[in-house]
XYZ file of N, CA, C and O in Angstrom:
520
model
N 67.629 26.737 233.737
C 66.771 26.556 232.581
C 65.318 26.804 232.959
O 64.852 26.365 233.996
N 64.626 27.486 232.075
C 63.210 27.757 232.310
C 62.386 26.552 231.868
O 62.751 25.842 230.944
N 61.284 26.327 232.547
C 60.394 25.233 232.173
C 58.960 25.714 232.302
O 58.662 26.602 233.091
N 58.074 25.107 231.498
C 56.656 25.422 231.612
C 55.841 24.187 231.258
O 56.343 23.273 230.626
N 54.581 24.166 231.661
C 53.695 23.039 231.386
C 52.596 23.515 230.452
O 51.987 24.549 230.661
N 52.351 22.742 229.378
C 51.304 23.090 228.428
C 49.957 22.570 228.935
O 49.916 21.764 229.863
N 48.849 23.001 228.309
C 47.528 22.494 228.720
C 47.420 20.975 228.612
O 46.653 20.355 229.336
N 48.200 20.356 227.718
C 48.145 18.898 227.565
C 48.967 18.187 228.631
O 49.007 16.968 228.672
N 49.653 18.957 229.494
C 50.424 18.351 230.571
C 51.889 18.139 230.245
O 52.648 17.690 231.091
N 52.319 18.438 229.031
C 53.719 18.274 228.650
C 54.539 19.382 229.302
O 54.151 20.547 229.285
N 55.665 19.017 229.883
C 56.568 19.991 230.478
C 57.635 20.329 229.449
O 58.248 19.451 228.839
N 57.851 21.642 229.226
C 58.810 22.126 228.237
C 59.967 22.808 228.936
O 59.770 23.521 229.920
N 61.176 22.596 228.408
C 62.377 23.269 228.905
C 62.985 24.096 227.787
O 63.073 23.633 226.653
N 63.407 25.306 228.102
C 64.067 26.180 227.121
C 65.565 25.883 227.143
O 66.216 26.025 228.179
N 66.076 25.441 225.983
C 67.498 25.097 225.870
C 68.043 25.619 224.546
O 67.282 25.977 223.636
N 69.350 25.612 224.422
C 70.001 26.004 223.172
C 69.541 25.054 222.072
O 69.515 23.833 222.255
N 69.151 25.616 220.918
C 68.611 24.828 219.816
C 69.676 24.096 219.018
O 70.857 24.454 219.026
N 69.236 23.065 218.288
C 70.115 22.260 217.428
C 70.336 22.968 216.101
O 69.388 23.192 215.338
N 71.584 23.270 215.781
C 71.916 23.846 214.476
C 72.160 22.717 213.478
O 72.936 21.801 213.769
N 71.549 22.778 212.307
C 71.700 21.723 211.306
C 72.965 21.905 210.459
O 72.906 22.016 209.240
N 74.125 21.939 211.094
C 75.380 22.225 210.401
C 75.666 21.221 209.287
O 76.085 21.602 208.204
N 75.427 19.936 209.509
C 75.744 18.917 208.509
C 74.627 18.591 207.539
O 74.772 17.703 206.704
N 73.498 19.281 207.620
C 72.365 18.982 206.747
C 72.329 19.964 205.582
O 72.196 21.167 205.784
N 72.430 19.451 204.374
C 72.394 20.340 203.213
C 70.976 20.798 202.884
O 70.792 21.759 202.151
N 69.968 20.151 203.457
C 68.580 20.487 203.132
C 68.048 21.673 203.942
O 66.983 22.183 203.644
N 68.781 22.125 204.965
C 68.324 23.227 205.797
C 69.437 24.266 205.898
O 70.551 23.944 206.291
N 69.126 25.505 205.525
C 70.096 26.583 205.682
C 69.958 27.117 207.098
O 68.950 27.710 207.458
N 70.998 26.929 207.911
C 70.928 27.277 209.330
C 70.940 28.777 209.578
O 70.266 29.266 210.473
N 71.725 29.523 208.777
C 71.848 30.966 208.991
C 71.777 31.676 207.646
O 72.449 31.290 206.691
N 70.963 32.715 207.618
C 70.867 33.535 206.409
C 70.906 34.997 206.832
O 70.125 35.425 207.683
N 71.862 35.734 206.245
C 72.028 37.153 206.580
C 72.513 37.889 205.342
O 73.159 37.298 204.483
N 72.226 39.185 205.251
C 72.771 39.954 204.134
C 74.292 40.025 204.259
O 74.834 40.006 205.364
N 74.977 40.089 203.135
C 76.436 40.151 203.157
C 76.926 41.565 203.472
O 77.945 41.748 204.109
N 76.153 42.550 203.003
C 76.504 43.949 203.236
C 75.327 44.647 203.899
O 74.185 44.486 203.470
N 75.615 45.419 204.956
C 74.576 46.169 205.676
C 75.088 47.588 205.921
O 76.257 47.880 205.704
N 74.213 48.455 206.405
C 74.599 49.840 206.713
C 74.745 50.006 208.225
O 73.926 49.500 208.990
N 75.773 50.725 208.621
C 76.025 50.975 210.034
C 74.827 51.671 210.677
O 74.264 52.606 210.109
N 74.425 51.183 211.843
C 73.333 51.783 212.595
C 71.940 51.411 212.138
O 70.964 51.747 212.801
N 71.812 50.712 211.005
C 70.486 50.318 210.506
C 70.227 48.850 210.832
O 71.023 47.984 210.460
N 69.111 48.557 211.501
C 68.799 47.166 211.838
C 68.585 46.317 210.581
O 68.104 46.805 209.561
N 68.959 45.052 210.682
C 68.729 44.075 209.614
C 68.362 42.751 210.256
O 68.556 42.545 211.449
N 67.788 41.861 209.465
C 67.320 40.574 209.971
C 68.320 39.469 209.654
O 68.842 39.394 208.546
N 68.552 38.617 210.639
C 69.318 37.388 210.462
C 68.352 36.244 210.721
O 67.741 36.181 211.801
N 68.165 35.377 209.738
C 67.294 34.210 209.901
C 68.138 33.061 210.441
O 69.137 32.679 209.828
N 67.753 32.553 211.605
C 68.454 31.436 212.232
C 67.467 30.284 212.337
O 66.375 30.446 212.886
N 67.858 29.124 211.807
C 66.976 27.964 211.790
C 67.599 26.818 212.582
O 68.742 26.436 212.333
N 66.832 26.299 213.523
C 67.215 25.099 214.252
C 66.330 23.967 213.753
O 65.389 24.202 212.982
N 66.611 22.743 214.174
C 65.811 21.597 213.734
C 65.484 20.692 214.909
O 66.175 20.691 215.923
N 64.417 19.906 214.734
C 64.038 18.932 215.752
C 62.690 18.316 215.456
O 62.111 18.543 214.390
N 62.168 17.560 216.392
C 60.892 16.874 216.267
C 59.742 17.873 216.196
O 59.678 18.815 216.986
N 58.810 17.630 215.279
C 57.667 18.545 215.148
C 56.732 18.483 216.353
O 56.000 19.424 216.609
N 56.757 17.395 217.105
C 55.862 17.281 218.260
C 56.536 17.631 219.579
O 55.844 17.886 220.562
N 57.850 17.659 219.602
C 58.533 17.853 220.886
C 59.469 19.047 220.921
O 60.280 19.177 221.838
N 59.360 19.922 219.940
C 60.161 21.137 219.950
C 59.348 22.303 219.431
O 58.446 22.130 218.629
N 59.710 23.499 219.885
C 59.124 24.754 219.433
C 60.211 25.807 219.488
O 61.042 25.801 220.402
N 60.207 26.747 218.563
C 61.173 27.847 218.597
C 60.931 28.697 219.837
O 59.787 28.928 220.227
N 62.026 29.142 220.467
C 61.908 29.933 221.694
C 62.822 31.154 221.651
O 63.417 31.538 222.646
N 62.939 31.761 220.471
C 63.684 33.003 220.358
C 65.184 32.826 220.282
O 65.687 31.745 219.999
N 65.886 33.917 220.554
C 67.352 33.916 220.484
C 67.874 35.061 221.333
O 67.159 36.028 221.600
N 69.119 34.939 221.745
C 69.800 36.019 222.437
C 70.956 36.471 221.561
O 71.555 35.660 220.859
N 71.266 37.762 221.602
C 72.391 38.268 220.820
C 73.284 39.114 221.720
O 72.802 39.782 222.631
N 74.570 39.032 221.432
C 75.565 39.791 222.180
C 76.555 40.364 221.184
O 76.949 39.682 220.241
N 76.965 41.584 221.394
C 77.971 42.219 220.537
C 79.211 42.491 221.377
O 79.113 42.915 222.531
N 80.369 42.215 220.777
C 81.641 42.493 221.444
C 82.664 42.820 220.364
O 82.998 41.963 219.540
N 83.112 44.064 220.350
C 84.098 44.463 219.348
C 83.549 44.302 217.946
O 82.478 44.803 217.624
N 84.273 43.575 217.113
C 83.878 43.377 215.716
C 83.132 42.058 215.512
O 83.180 41.469 214.440
N 82.427 41.597 216.546
C 81.670 40.348 216.443
C 80.280 40.518 217.036
O 80.085 41.240 218.003
N 79.322 39.837 216.420
C 77.963 39.729 216.947
C 77.697 38.241 217.095
O 77.882 37.480 216.139
N 77.285 37.829 218.291
C 77.014 36.412 218.530
C 75.537 36.215 218.812
O 74.948 36.957 219.604
N 74.954 35.218 218.155
C 73.548 34.877 218.329
C 73.465 33.445 218.838
O 74.121 32.547 218.297
N 72.655 33.235 219.875
C 72.398 31.895 220.393
C 70.903 31.619 220.257
O 70.096 32.305 220.890
N 70.508 30.653 219.400
C 69.088 30.325 219.261
C 68.627 29.390 220.382
O 69.389 28.535 220.839
N 67.378 29.564 220.803
C 66.796 28.709 221.834
C 65.529 28.056 221.304
O 64.822 28.619 220.469
N 65.251 26.847 221.820
C 64.025 26.125 221.514
C 63.420 25.605 222.810
O 64.127 25.393 223.801
N 62.100 25.397 222.764
C 61.428 24.668 223.836
C 61.531 23.191 223.495
O 61.204 22.781 222.383
N 62.001 22.384 224.439
C 62.122 20.934 224.281
C 61.175 20.265 225.266
O 61.160 20.631 226.447
N 60.406 19.269 224.799
C 59.597 18.468 225.723
C 60.571 17.643 226.565
O 61.567 17.142 226.052
N 60.291 17.535 227.861
C 61.213 16.817 228.745
C 61.287 15.339 228.375
O 60.373 14.798 227.739
N 62.375 14.721 228.787
C 62.572 13.282 228.514
C 61.370 12.489 229.017
O 60.763 12.809 230.025
N 61.046 11.436 228.271
C 59.910 10.602 228.622
C 58.649 10.965 227.863
O 57.675 10.236 227.903
N 58.660 12.096 227.153
C 57.518 12.498 226.338
C 57.584 11.740 225.018
O 58.655 11.613 224.421
N 56.454 11.230 224.546
C 56.410 10.526 223.259
C 56.588 11.546 222.141
O 55.805 12.491 222.022
N 57.642 11.381 221.336
C 57.963 12.340 220.271
C 58.054 11.634 218.927
O 58.478 10.479 218.857
N 57.683 12.357 217.877
C 57.877 11.816 216.535
C 59.351 11.971 216.166
O 60.058 12.803 216.707
N 59.817 11.157 215.233
C 61.217 11.202 214.814
C 61.395 11.979 213.514
O 62.408 11.844 212.851
N 60.412 12.788 213.168
C 60.538 13.603 211.965
C 61.473 14.779 212.233
O 61.834 15.059 213.363
N 61.872 15.442 211.182
C 62.781 16.572 211.304
C 62.117 17.801 210.725
O 61.758 17.829 209.544
N 61.929 18.814 211.564
C 61.250 20.032 211.148
C 62.152 21.226 211.426
O 62.790 21.287 212.468
N 62.185 22.209 210.507
C 62.955 23.428 210.773
C 62.145 24.392 211.644
O 60.930 24.486 211.528
N 62.850 25.111 212.520
C 62.244 26.130 213.377
C 63.016 27.423 213.149
O 64.112 27.601 213.664
N 62.422 28.310 212.375
C 63.095 29.558 212.014
C 62.699 30.683 212.955
O 61.553 30.772 213.381
N 63.660 31.522 213.259
C 63.392 32.755 213.978
C 64.216 33.850 213.318
O 65.325 33.600 212.859
N 63.643 35.050 213.221
C 64.341 36.204 212.662
C 64.859 37.039 213.815
O 64.098 37.421 214.708
N 66.157 37.296 213.793
C 66.807 38.043 214.864
C 67.209 39.402 214.315
O 67.910 39.485 213.304
N 66.757 40.446 214.966
C 67.059 41.816 214.534
C 68.421 42.223 215.108
O 68.644 42.131 216.310
N 69.311 42.660 214.220
C 70.680 42.996 214.593
C 71.034 44.340 213.983
O 70.531 44.699 212.917
N 71.907 45.077 214.636
C 72.507 46.265 214.026
C 73.926 46.399 214.561
O 74.231 45.919 215.660
N 74.781 47.009 213.771
C 76.159 47.276 214.189
C 76.395 48.776 214.057
O 75.930 49.406 213.109
N 77.097 49.370 215.014
C 77.169 50.822 215.082
C 78.132 51.497 214.105
O 77.895 52.623 213.698
N 79.208 50.836 213.736
C 80.261 51.474 212.952
C 80.547 50.705 211.668
O 80.404 49.490 211.632
N 81.004 51.408 210.625
C 81.426 50.716 209.405
C 82.632 49.814 209.679
O 83.386 50.042 210.623
N 82.782 48.807 208.851
C 83.918 47.894 208.974
C 83.512 46.478 208.623
O 82.447 46.234 208.070
N 84.356 45.551 208.969
C 84.093 44.131 208.732
C 83.816 43.479 210.084
O 84.596 43.630 211.024
N 82.702 42.760 210.173
C 82.273 42.120 211.408
C 82.116 40.620 211.202
O 81.830 40.168 210.092
N 82.244 39.883 212.279
C 81.960 38.452 212.265
C 80.593 38.236 212.897
O 80.339 38.711 214.007
N 79.722 37.551 212.176
C 78.429 37.139 212.704
C 78.596 35.675 213.096
O 78.886 34.834 212.247
N 78.449 35.380 214.373
C 78.682 34.029 214.894
C 77.390 33.514 215.504
O 76.811 34.148 216.387
N 76.939 32.355 215.037
C 75.753 31.705 215.604
C 76.238 30.450 216.327
O 76.930 29.619 215.740
N 75.883 30.355 217.607
C 76.340 29.240 218.438
C 75.132 28.465 218.938
O 74.268 29.023 219.620
N 75.077 27.194 218.574
C 73.988 26.332 219.010
C 74.519 24.983 219.428
O 75.724 24.801 219.617
N 73.626 24.023 219.556
C 73.991 22.642 219.859
C 74.072 21.885 218.538
O 73.277 22.127 217.634
N 75.034 20.963 218.391
C 75.125 20.209 217.137
C 73.977 19.209 217.001
O 73.574 18.591 217.988
N 73.461 19.084 215.791
C 72.414 18.107 215.514
C 73.086 16.840 215.012
O 73.969 16.907 214.176
N 72.720 15.662 215.445
C 71.608 15.339 216.345
C 72.022 15.114 217.796
O 71.168 14.945 218.650
N 73.317 15.117 218.098
C 73.757 14.714 219.441
C 73.416 15.727 220.527
O 73.117 15.355 221.652
N 73.519 17.037 220.216
C 73.298 18.050 221.220
C 74.473 18.216 222.165
O 74.451 19.050 223.054
N 75.530 17.433 221.978
C 76.704 17.490 222.847
C 77.701 18.500 222.307
O 78.052 18.464 221.127
N 78.166 19.407 223.140
C 79.149 20.394 222.727
C 78.492 21.587 222.057
O 77.340 21.918 222.342
N 79.248 22.219 221.161
C 78.755 23.403 220.464
C 78.877 23.237 218.956
O 79.811 22.625 218.465
N 77.936 23.843 218.252
C 78.003 23.983 216.802
C 78.120 25.475 216.530
O 77.348 26.269 217.079
N 79.089 25.880 215.718
C 79.325 27.287 215.454
C 79.318 27.531 213.955
O 79.973 26.811 213.196
N 78.579 28.547 213.545
C 78.568 28.992 212.152
C 78.993 30.445 212.148
O 78.431 31.265 212.895
N 79.973 30.788 211.323
C 80.435 32.165 211.239
C 80.287 32.700 209.827
O 80.600 32.006 208.865
N 79.795 33.926 209.728
C 79.670 34.639 208.463
C 80.372 35.985 208.605
O 80.470 36.521 209.710
N 80.822 36.530 207.493
C 81.451 37.853 207.507
C 80.439 38.869 207.014
O 79.771 38.660 205.999
N 80.315 39.984 207.755
C 79.436 41.076 207.366
C 80.287 42.284 207.003
O 81.165 42.675 207.779
N 80.034 42.871 205.849
C 80.655 44.128 205.475
C 79.662 45.225 205.822
O 78.523 45.215 205.355
N 80.098 46.166 206.648
C 79.218 47.226 207.126
C 79.659 48.542 206.513
O 80.776 49.022 206.765
N 78.791 49.122 205.674
C 79.058 50.403 205.030
C 78.647 51.545 205.949
O 77.768 51.389 206.788
N 79.257 52.709 205.723
C 78.963 53.899 206.544
C 77.754 54.655 206.117
O 76.988 54.468 205.318
């Protein structure tokens, strides 16, 4: 895991972000239902956490066969840092493209909110036109 120190002295660690799977107030993943083969499109992935102890830290994407997997990351203040208990969304737009027409699975894998234990998975179906 990567870590860095801010000017205020807080040490941050980059970890898999919390997906708000059980929260109806936050849409965790938003993507077009139909896209064109070879043309990039945006997938909005939103994680949640404390406004003082978390920051969005991008995402990684991997394609394998008829699936695209996205893993969102956040910067987390290390344990022992004084954090607010509020809940804030952290959105990142991930640029994706698929090479061939067909039906694909878009899978977003994060940590479950609020425990962070195990995995939270959201899957959407993408129809890709030629």
